[in-house]
């Protein structure tokens, strides 16, 4: 009789433990890497062609893609322009794209909640500009 009770108890315990296992379909990390980029940033730009300039960019999430951000006024091209960037953790890729007649291509990095950096080229159809930006 004790064997039957132990056998039934062990079976019930096995069912309980099995039913409480972690669901493998749950997301591993629900945070969005793009969140830390979203805001207005003040930029200090150093350009081979244009010298030094200061301006503001506005970064928002691209609602059509889980890893893209949209940057208004990048390279001081105007608030009506949008540059698309791909976020991978603290790194940003600026795939070659034409923004208001200028082809942009390069990369960026999230340094801290108060610092981003970008290094890229800008080609206006005549001249290639090599640019670095410190944003805060």
C-alpha positions in Angstrom: 0.0 0.0 0.0 2.8 2.4 0.8 4.4 1.6 -2.6 1.2 2.6 -4.3 1.0 5.9 -2.4 4.6 6.6 -3.2 4.1 5.7 -6.9 1.0 7.9 -7.2 2.7 10.8 -5.3 5.8 10.6 -7.5 3.6 10.6 -10.6 1.6 13.6 -9.4 4.8 15.5 -8.6 6.2 14.8 -12.0 3.1 16.2 -13.7 3.3 19.3 -11.5 7.0 20.0 -12.2 6.5 19.4 -16.0 3.5 21.8 -16.1 5.6 24.6 -14.5 8.4 24.6 -16.9 9.4 27.9 -18.6 7.5 28.6 -21.9 10.2 28.6 -24.7 8.0 30.8 -26.8 8.2 33.8 -24.4 10.6 36.6 -25.5 14.1 36.4 -24.0 14.5 40.2 -23.9 11.5 42.4 -24.2 13.4 45.7 -24.2 13.8 47.6 -27.4 17.4 48.6 -28.2 16.1 51.7 -30.1 14.5 53.2 -26.9 17.8 54.8 -25.8 18.2 56.6 -29.1 14.8 58.2 -29.2 14.9 62.0 -28.3 16.4 65.2 -29.6 20.2 65.4 -29.7 22.5 68.4 -30.1 25.2 67.7 -32.7 28.7 69.0 -33.0 29.8 68.2 -36.5 33.2 68.2 -38.1 33.1 68.1 -41.9 36.1 68.1 -44.3 34.0 70.2 -46.7 31.9 72.4 -44.4 34.1 72.8 -41.3 32.4 72.7 -37.9 28.7 73.2 -37.3 26.1 72.7 -34.6 22.5 71.6 -35.1 19.8 69.4 -33.6 18.6 66.0 -34.8 15.4 64.2 -33.7 15.4 60.4 -33.5 12.2 58.3 -33.5 11.4 54.6 -33.9 10.5 53.4 -37.3 7.1 51.7 -36.7 7.5 49.6 -39.8 10.7 47.9 -38.7 11.8 46.4 -35.3 15.4 47.6 -35.7 15.3 50.9 -37.5 15.3 54.5 -36.3 14.4 57.6 -38.2 16.7 60.7 -37.9 15.4 64.1 -38.9 17.9 66.8 -39.9 20.9 64.5 -40.1 23.9 66.2 -41.7 21.9 69.4 -41.2 19.8 68.6 -44.3 16.6 70.0 -42.8 13.8 69.0 -40.5 11.8 67.7 -43.4 14.5 65.1 -44.2 14.7 61.6 -42.8 17.7 59.3 -42.6 17.1 55.7 -41.8 19.5 53.9 -39.5 19.6 50.3 -38.4 20.2 49.6 -34.7 22.1 46.6 -33.3 22.6 47.1 -29.6 24.9 50.1 -29.2 25.8 50.2 -32.9 24.1 51.9 -35.7 24.5 51.3 -39.5 23.7 54.0 -42.0 23.2 52.0 -45.2 23.8 54.0 -48.4 20.8 56.1 -49.1 19.9 59.3 -50.9 18.6 62.0 -48.5 17.6 65.2 -50.2 20.1 64.8 -53.1 22.9 63.7 -50.8 24.1 60.0 -50.5 24.9 59.1 -46.9 26.7 56.0 -45.7 28.4 55.2 -42.5 28.0 54.1 -38.9 27.3 55.3 -35.4 27.7 54.3 -31.8 25.7 54.8 -28.6 28.2 55.7 -25.9 26.0 56.6 -23.0 22.6 58.3 -22.3 24.3 61.6 -23.1 26.6 60.7 -26.0 26.3 59.3 -29.6 28.9 59.4 -32.3 28.6 59.1 -36.1 31.2 58.7 -38.8 30.0 58.8 -42.4 30.5 60.1 -45.9 28.2 62.4 -47.7 28.2 62.6 -51.5 26.4 65.4 -53.2 27.0 64.1 -56.8 30.3 66.1 -57.1 32.2 65.9 -53.8 32.6 63.3 -51.1 32.6 64.8 -47.6 34.0 62.8 -44.7 32.1 63.7 -41.5 32.2 62.9 -37.8 29.4 64.0 -35.4 29.4 64.0 -31.6 25.8 64.2 -30.3 24.8 64.9 -26.7 
